mmCIF file of C-alpha atoms in Angstrom:
data_model
loop_
_atom_site.group_PDB
_atom_site.id
_atom_site.type_symbol
_atom_site.label_atom_id
_atom_site.label_comp_id
_atom_site.label_asym_id
_atom_site.label_seq_id
_atom_site.Cartn_x
_atom_site.Cartn_y
_atom_site.Cartn_z
ATOM 1 C CA MET A 418 -6.445 7.801 47.837
ATOM 2 C CA THR A 419 -7.508 11.278 48.905
ATOM 3 C CA ARG A 420 -10.400 13.161 47.302
ATOM 4 C CA ALA A 421 -7.945 15.507 45.546
ATOM 5 C CA LEU A 422 -5.985 12.589 44.097
ATOM 6 C CA LEU A 423 -9.211 10.905 42.987
ATOM 7 C CA LEU A 424 -10.220 14.104 41.190
ATOM 8 C CA LEU A 425 -6.851 14.350 39.424
ATOM 9 C CA ALA A 426 -7.046 10.700 38.378
ATOM 10 C CA ALA A 427 -10.526 11.249 36.983
ATOM 11 C CA LEU A 428 -9.406 14.307 35.035
ATOM 12 C CA GLY A 429 -6.451 12.388 33.645
ATOM 13 C CA PHE A 430 -8.772 9.615 32.500
ATOM 14 C CA MET A 431 -11.116 12.085 30.846
ATOM 15 C CA THR A 432 -8.369 13.836 28.892
ATOM 16 C CA ALA A 433 -6.564 10.696 27.689
ATOM 17 C CA PRO A 434 -7.348 9.959 24.040
ATOM 18 C CA SER A 435 -9.749 7.061 23.619
ATOM 19 C CA HIS A 436 -8.654 3.889 21.857
ATOM 20 C CA GLY A 437 -11.193 4.611 19.113
ATOM 21 C CA LEU A 438 -9.790 8.074 18.402
ATOM 22 C CA VAL A 439 -6.237 6.719 18.312
ATOM 23 C CA GLN A 440 -7.212 3.958 15.890
ATOM 24 C CA GLN A 441 -8.984 6.429 13.606
ATOM 25 C CA ALA A 442 -5.901 8.660 13.567
ATOM 26 C CA ILE A 443 -3.593 5.723 12.815
ATOM 27 C CA GLU A 444 -5.874 4.589 9.989
ATOM 28 C CA ARG A 445 -5.502 8.004 8.320
ATOM 29 C CA LEU A 446 -1.726 7.545 8.402
ATOM 30 C CA GLN A 447 -1.702 4.124 6.732
ATOM 31 C CA GLY A 448 0.093 3.578 3.442
ATOM 32 C CA THR A 449 3.295 4.521 1.666
ATOM 33 C CA TRP A 450 4.235 8.195 1.785
ATOM 34 C CA VAL A 451 7.052 9.787 -0.184
ATOM 35 C CA ILE A 452 8.664 13.074 0.865
ATOM 36 C CA THR A 453 8.126 15.631 -1.897
ATOM 37 C CA SER A 454 9.217 18.833 -0.142
ATOM 38 C CA VAL A 455 11.331 20.158 2.731
ATOM 39 C CA GLU A 456 10.390 23.578 4.093
ATOM 40 C CA GLY A 457 8.276 24.116 0.987
ATOM 41 C CA GLU A 458 11.138 23.406 -1.414
ATOM 42 C CA GLY A 459 11.320 20.384 -3.722
ATOM 43 C CA LEU A 460 13.906 17.662 -3.178
ATOM 44 C CA PRO A 461 17.053 17.444 -5.337
ATOM 45 C CA ALA A 462 16.749 15.228 -8.414
ATOM 46 C CA GLY A 463 16.814 11.514 -7.691
ATOM 47 C CA VAL A 464 16.333 11.814 -3.918
ATOM 48 C CA HIS A 465 13.895 9.251 -2.563
ATOM 49 C CA VAL A 466 12.856 9.257 1.102
ATOM 50 C CA ALA A 467 9.686 7.415 2.049
ATOM 51 C CA LEU A 468 7.669 6.352 5.074
ATOM 52 C CA VAL A 469 5.613 3.148 5.108
ATOM 53 C CA LEU A 470 2.988 2.827 7.845
ATOM 54 C CA ASN A 471 1.241 -0.476 8.556
ATOM 55 C CA GLY A 472 -0.838 -0.424 11.738
ATOM 56 C CA ASP A 473 1.370 1.068 14.439
ATOM 57 C CA LYS A 474 4.525 -0.184 12.695
ATOM 58 C CA TYR A 475 6.615 1.935 10.351
ATOM 59 C CA GLN A 476 9.545 1.603 7.982
ATOM 60 C CA GLY A 477 11.758 4.434 6.784
ATOM 61 C CA LEU A 478 13.261 4.156 3.294
ATOM 62 C CA LYS A 479 16.076 6.012 1.555
ATOM 63 C CA GLN A 480 16.845 5.523 -2.111
ATOM 64 C CA GLY A 481 14.427 2.585 -2.182
ATOM 65 C CA LYS A 482 16.025 0.672 0.708
ATOM 66 C CA ILE A 483 14.752 0.276 4.283
ATOM 67 C CA ASP A 484 17.067 2.052 6.721
ATOM 68 C CA GLU A 485 14.855 2.302 9.824
ATOM 69 C CA ARG A 486 12.027 0.449 11.568
ATOM 70 C CA GLY A 487 9.929 1.027 14.654
ATOM 71 C CA THR A 488 6.491 1.796 16.037
ATOM 72 C CA ILE A 489 4.421 4.974 16.277
ATOM 73 C CA LYS A 490 2.309 6.527 19.018
ATOM 74 C CA VAL A 491 -0.150 9.344 18.320
ATOM 75 C CA ASP A 492 -2.302 11.696 20.360
ATOM 76 C CA PRO A 493 -5.180 12.904 18.161
ATOM 77 C CA THR A 494 -6.535 15.152 20.939
ATOM 78 C CA ALA A 495 -3.442 17.367 20.741
ATOM 79 C CA LYS A 496 -3.610 20.323 18.359
ATOM 80 C CA PRO A 497 -1.741 19.724 16.133
ATOM 81 C CA MET A 498 -1.694 15.951 16.542
ATOM 82 C CA THR A 499 1.493 14.597 18.080
ATOM 83 C CA ILE A 500 3.383 11.585 16.809
ATOM 84 C CA ASP A 501 6.235 9.627 18.390
ATOM 85 C CA PHE A 502 8.509 7.386 16.339
ATOM 86 C CA VAL A 503 9.895 4.697 18.649
ATOM 87 C CA ILE A 504 12.965 3.512 16.734
ATOM 88 C CA THR A 505 13.809 -0.185 17.056
ATOM 89 C CA GLU A 506 16.153 -0.651 14.063
ATOM 90 C CA GLY A 507 18.573 1.678 12.321
ATOM 91 C CA THR A 508 21.226 4.242 13.196
ATOM 92 C CA HIS A 509 19.115 5.699 16.035
ATOM 93 C CA SER A 510 17.831 2.396 17.439
ATOM 94 C CA GLY A 511 16.650 2.741 21.037
ATOM 95 C CA LYS A 512 15.714 6.412 20.660
ATOM 96 C CA THR A 513 12.339 8.112 20.231
ATOM 97 C CA GLN A 514 11.751 10.920 17.747
ATOM 98 C CA LEU A 515 9.036 13.368 18.778
ATOM 99 C CA GLY A 516 6.973 15.220 16.207
ATOM 100 C CA LEU A 517 3.771 16.839 14.981
ATOM 101 C CA VAL A 518 1.646 15.648 12.079
ATOM 102 C CA GLU A 519 -1.281 16.833 9.971
ATOM 103 C CA VAL A 520 -3.022 14.735 7.295
ATOM 104 C CA THR A 521 -5.459 15.946 4.641
ATOM 105 C CA ASP A 522 -6.492 13.242 2.179
ATOM 106 C CA ASP A 523 -3.274 12.238 0.356
ATOM 107 C CA ARG A 524 -1.094 15.003 1.809
ATOM 108 C CA MET A 525 0.844 14.834 5.059
ATOM 109 C CA THR A 526 2.852 17.516 6.833
ATOM 110 C CA LEU A 527 5.378 16.238 9.355
ATOM 111 C CA VAL A 528 7.585 18.190 11.755
ATOM 112 C CA LEU A 529 10.222 16.191 13.628
ATOM 113 C CA GLY A 530 12.692 16.822 16.399
ATOM 114 C CA GLU A 531 16.067 15.131 16.554
ATOM 115 C CA PRO A 532 16.039 11.431 17.542
ATOM 116 C CA GLY A 533 16.447 11.206 21.310
ATOM 117 C CA ALA A 534 15.594 14.866 21.958
ATOM 118 C CA THR A 535 13.123 15.382 24.808
ATOM 119 C CA ALA A 536 11.650 18.625 23.489
ATOM 120 C CA ARG A 537 8.848 18.275 20.959
ATOM 121 C CA PRO A 538 8.448 20.797 18.097
ATOM 122 C CA THR A 539 5.733 23.303 18.931
ATOM 123 C CA ALA A 540 4.533 24.495 15.506
ATOM 124 C CA MET A 541 3.902 23.052 12.042
ATOM 125 C CA THR A 542 6.089 25.814 10.587
ATOM 126 C CA GLN A 543 9.302 24.405 12.098
ATOM 127 C CA SER A 544 11.094 22.896 9.067
ATOM 128 C CA PRO A 545 8.028 20.986 7.804
ATOM 129 C CA LEU A 546 8.308 17.933 5.581
ATOM 130 C CA GLY A 547 5.670 17.567 2.868
ATOM 131 C CA LEU A 548 4.670 14.000 1.994
ATOM 132 C CA THR A 549 2.363 12.584 -0.670
ATOM 133 C CA LYS A 550 0.609 9.242 -0.364
ATOM 134 C CA LEU A 551 1.369 6.813 -3.166
ATOM 135 C CA ARG A 552 -1.664 5.411 -4.977
ATOM 136 C CA PRO A 553 -2.094 2.949 -7.845
ATOM 137 C CA ILE A 554 -1.368 4.772 -11.096
ATOM 138 C CA ALA A 555 -4.153 5.433 -13.573
ATOM 139 C CA LYS A 556 -4.620 2.797 -16.270
ATOM 140 C CA GLU A 557 -3.904 5.385 -18.949
ATOM 141 C CA LEU A 558 -0.383 5.813 -17.548
ATOM 142 C CA GLU A 559 0.503 2.119 -17.661
ATOM 143 C CA GLY A 560 2.713 1.096 -20.564
ATOM 144 C CA SER A 561 5.811 2.453 -22.308
ATOM 145 C CA TRP A 562 6.499 6.164 -22.781
ATOM 146 C CA GLU A 563 9.208 7.317 -25.192
ATOM 147 C CA GLY A 564 11.116 10.554 -25.592
ATOM 148 C CA ALA A 565 14.603 12.025 -25.956
ATOM 149 C CA ILE A 566 16.731 13.761 -23.334
ATOM 150 C CA THR A 567 18.929 16.546 -24.692
ATOM 151 C CA THR A 568 22.343 16.617 -23.015
ATOM 152 C CA PRO A 569 24.226 19.890 -22.266
ATOM 153 C CA SER A 570 26.309 19.221 -25.403
ATOM 154 C CA GLY A 571 23.157 19.069 -27.520
ATOM 155 C CA GLN A 572 23.063 15.296 -28.021
ATOM 156 C CA ALA A 573 19.607 13.686 -28.004
ATOM 157 C CA LEU A 574 19.470 10.447 -26.024
ATOM 158 C CA ARG A 575 16.399 8.303 -26.566
ATOM 159 C CA CYS A 576 14.728 6.984 -23.415
ATOM 160 C CA ILE A 577 11.797 4.754 -22.516
ATOM 161 C CA PHE A 578 9.867 4.825 -19.240
ATOM 162 C CA LYS A 579 7.979 1.578 -18.639
ATOM 163 C CA LEU A 580 5.236 2.073 -16.036
ATOM 164 C CA SER A 581 3.005 -0.508 -14.384
ATOM 165 C CA SER A 582 1.288 -1.370 -11.099
ATOM 166 C CA GLY A 583 3.461 -3.494 -8.832
ATOM 167 C CA SER A 584 2.477 -6.465 -6.666
ATOM 168 C CA ASP A 585 1.571 -4.043 -3.863
ATOM 169 C CA GLY A 586 -0.763 -2.158 -6.201
ATOM 170 C CA LEU A 587 1.476 0.915 -6.334
ATOM 171 C CA GLY A 588 3.157 2.346 -9.405
ATOM 172 C CA THR A 589 6.544 1.004 -10.388
ATOM 173 C CA GLY A 590 8.674 0.953 -13.501
ATOM 174 C CA THR A 591 11.982 1.006 -15.317
ATOM 175 C CA MET A 592 13.801 3.738 -17.203
ATOM 176 C CA ILE A 593 15.700 2.521 -20.280
ATOM 177 C CA SER A 594 18.400 4.519 -22.064
ATOM 178 C CA VAL A 595 18.099 3.245 -25.630
ATOM 179 C CA ASP A 596 21.289 4.837 -26.975
ATOM 180 C CA GLN A 597 23.438 4.149 -23.919
ATOM 181 C CA GLY A 598 22.151 0.612 -23.408
ATOM 182 C CA GLY A 599 21.421 0.928 -19.695
ATOM 183 C CA GLN A 600 18.395 0.834 -17.423
ATOM 184 C CA ALA A 601 17.489 1.869 -13.882
ATOM 185 C CA PRO A 602 14.514 1.189 -11.589
ATOM 186 C CA ILE A 603 11.881 3.846 -10.971
ATOM 187 C CA VAL A 604 11.465 3.547 -7.196
ATOM 188 C CA ALA A 605 8.503 5.926 -6.852
ATOM 189 C CA VAL A 606 5.669 6.957 -9.153
ATOM 190 C CA VAL A 607 3.875 9.919 -7.577
ATOM 191 C CA GLN A 608 0.618 10.903 -9.258
ATOM 192 C CA ILE A 609 -1.374 13.962 -8.160
ATOM 193 C CA GLY A 610 -4.250 14.501 -10.540
ATOM 194 C CA SER A 611 -2.725 14.958 -13.996
ATOM 195 C CA ARG A 612 0.745 15.605 -12.551
ATOM 196 C CA LEU A 613 3.309 12.812 -12.455
ATOM 197 C CA LYS A 614 6.698 12.500 -10.751
ATOM 198 C CA LEU A 615 9.072 9.628 -11.497
ATOM 199 C CA ILE A 616 12.059 9.196 -9.173
ATOM 200 C CA VAL A 617 15.130 7.285 -10.412
ATOM 201 C CA PRO A 618 17.740 7.392 -7.598
ATOM 202 C CA ALA A 619 20.301 5.119 -9.285
ATOM 203 C CA ILE A 620 21.138 7.884 -11.793
ATOM 204 C CA LYS A 621 20.039 10.812 -9.589
ATOM 205 C CA GLY A 622 17.179 11.575 -11.932
ATOM 206 C CA THR A 623 13.609 12.851 -11.563
ATOM 207 C CA TYR A 624 10.950 13.441 -14.171
ATOM 208 C CA ASP A 625 8.165 15.949 -13.461
ATOM 209 C CA GLY A 626 5.425 16.007 -16.044
ATOM 210 C CA GLU A 627 1.749 16.588 -16.730
ATOM 211 C CA LEU A 628 -0.562 14.438 -18.799
ATOM 212 C CA LYS A 629 -2.089 16.561 -21.565
ATOM 213 C CA THR A 630 -3.808 15.417 -24.744
ATOM 214 C CA GLY A 631 -2.358 11.933 -24.492
ATOM 215 C CA GLN A 632 1.273 12.892 -23.824
ATOM 216 C CA LEU A 633 3.441 13.792 -20.838
ATOM 217 C CA THR A 634 4.974 17.245 -20.992
ATOM 218 C CA GLY A 635 7.535 18.176 -18.368
ATOM 219 C CA THR A 636 11.190 18.321 -17.365
ATOM 220 C CA TRP A 637 13.946 15.801 -16.692
ATOM 221 C CA SER A 638 16.358 16.680 -13.871
ATOM 222 C CA GLN A 639 19.619 14.836 -13.301
ATOM 223 C CA GLY A 640 22.013 16.268 -10.774
ATOM 224 C CA ARG A 641 21.934 20.028 -11.410
ATOM 225 C CA ALA A 642 20.997 19.723 -15.078
ATOM 226 C CA THR A 643 17.382 20.213 -16.176
ATOM 227 C CA THR A 644 15.960 19.825 -19.674
ATOM 228 C CA PRO A 645 12.464 19.745 -21.189
ATOM 229 C CA LEU A 646 11.198 16.227 -21.922
ATOM 230 C CA VAL A 647 8.041 15.220 -23.775
ATOM 231 C CA LEU A 648 7.015 11.575 -23.522
ATOM 232 C CA LYS A 649 4.626 9.890 -25.923
ATOM 233 C CA LYS A 650 3.053 6.515 -25.313
ATOM 234 C CA SER A 651 4.244 3.683 -27.524
ATOM 235 C CA MET A 652 1.623 2.048 -29.694
#
């Protein structure tokens, strides 16, 4: 090997991210993340898209069901950090999706190219996805919450949201329509401080509320319809 080639090899070694830096970056990405915004706008009611990261393995979920699996590669020395999703299962199996990622505590911003595209996005402003990390819900939120949804015709339909911590430690629950006699699973419980989002894909519903003075005050969205909904905890 010539002196010039030795110098290039040495420079390449020096600029490659160390194993320690890569592991630290991957650790920050661990957990279950639910998409809460696209280009700064909230998702339609009932839409649930999530990303589960365990080590360098990932699972993509839509409406509570796994629709993609693969592995990730990151370069924490790049600014912003780059991430590659190597897809092994799903519609785009065999392709790699190139992207950029930033993580601050329980918030993630992700910018992705098309699966199989060779050009990586160059800025975090290119159609960013906003994700929130799911955490165990506060003890004060566990239990049954009751209220009434007012339909466009003015009818009040009683509902119960039963919230608890699942076997994985994350929030889970069931929405019960008392007057209609049906129920649907709450596939994501997103808590950010006193704010709470409950996503119920089976009926295309989402509840956005805030815990104040022992009750949840917010709105229920189902399809294009939105109505105020106050929930009080059952005794």
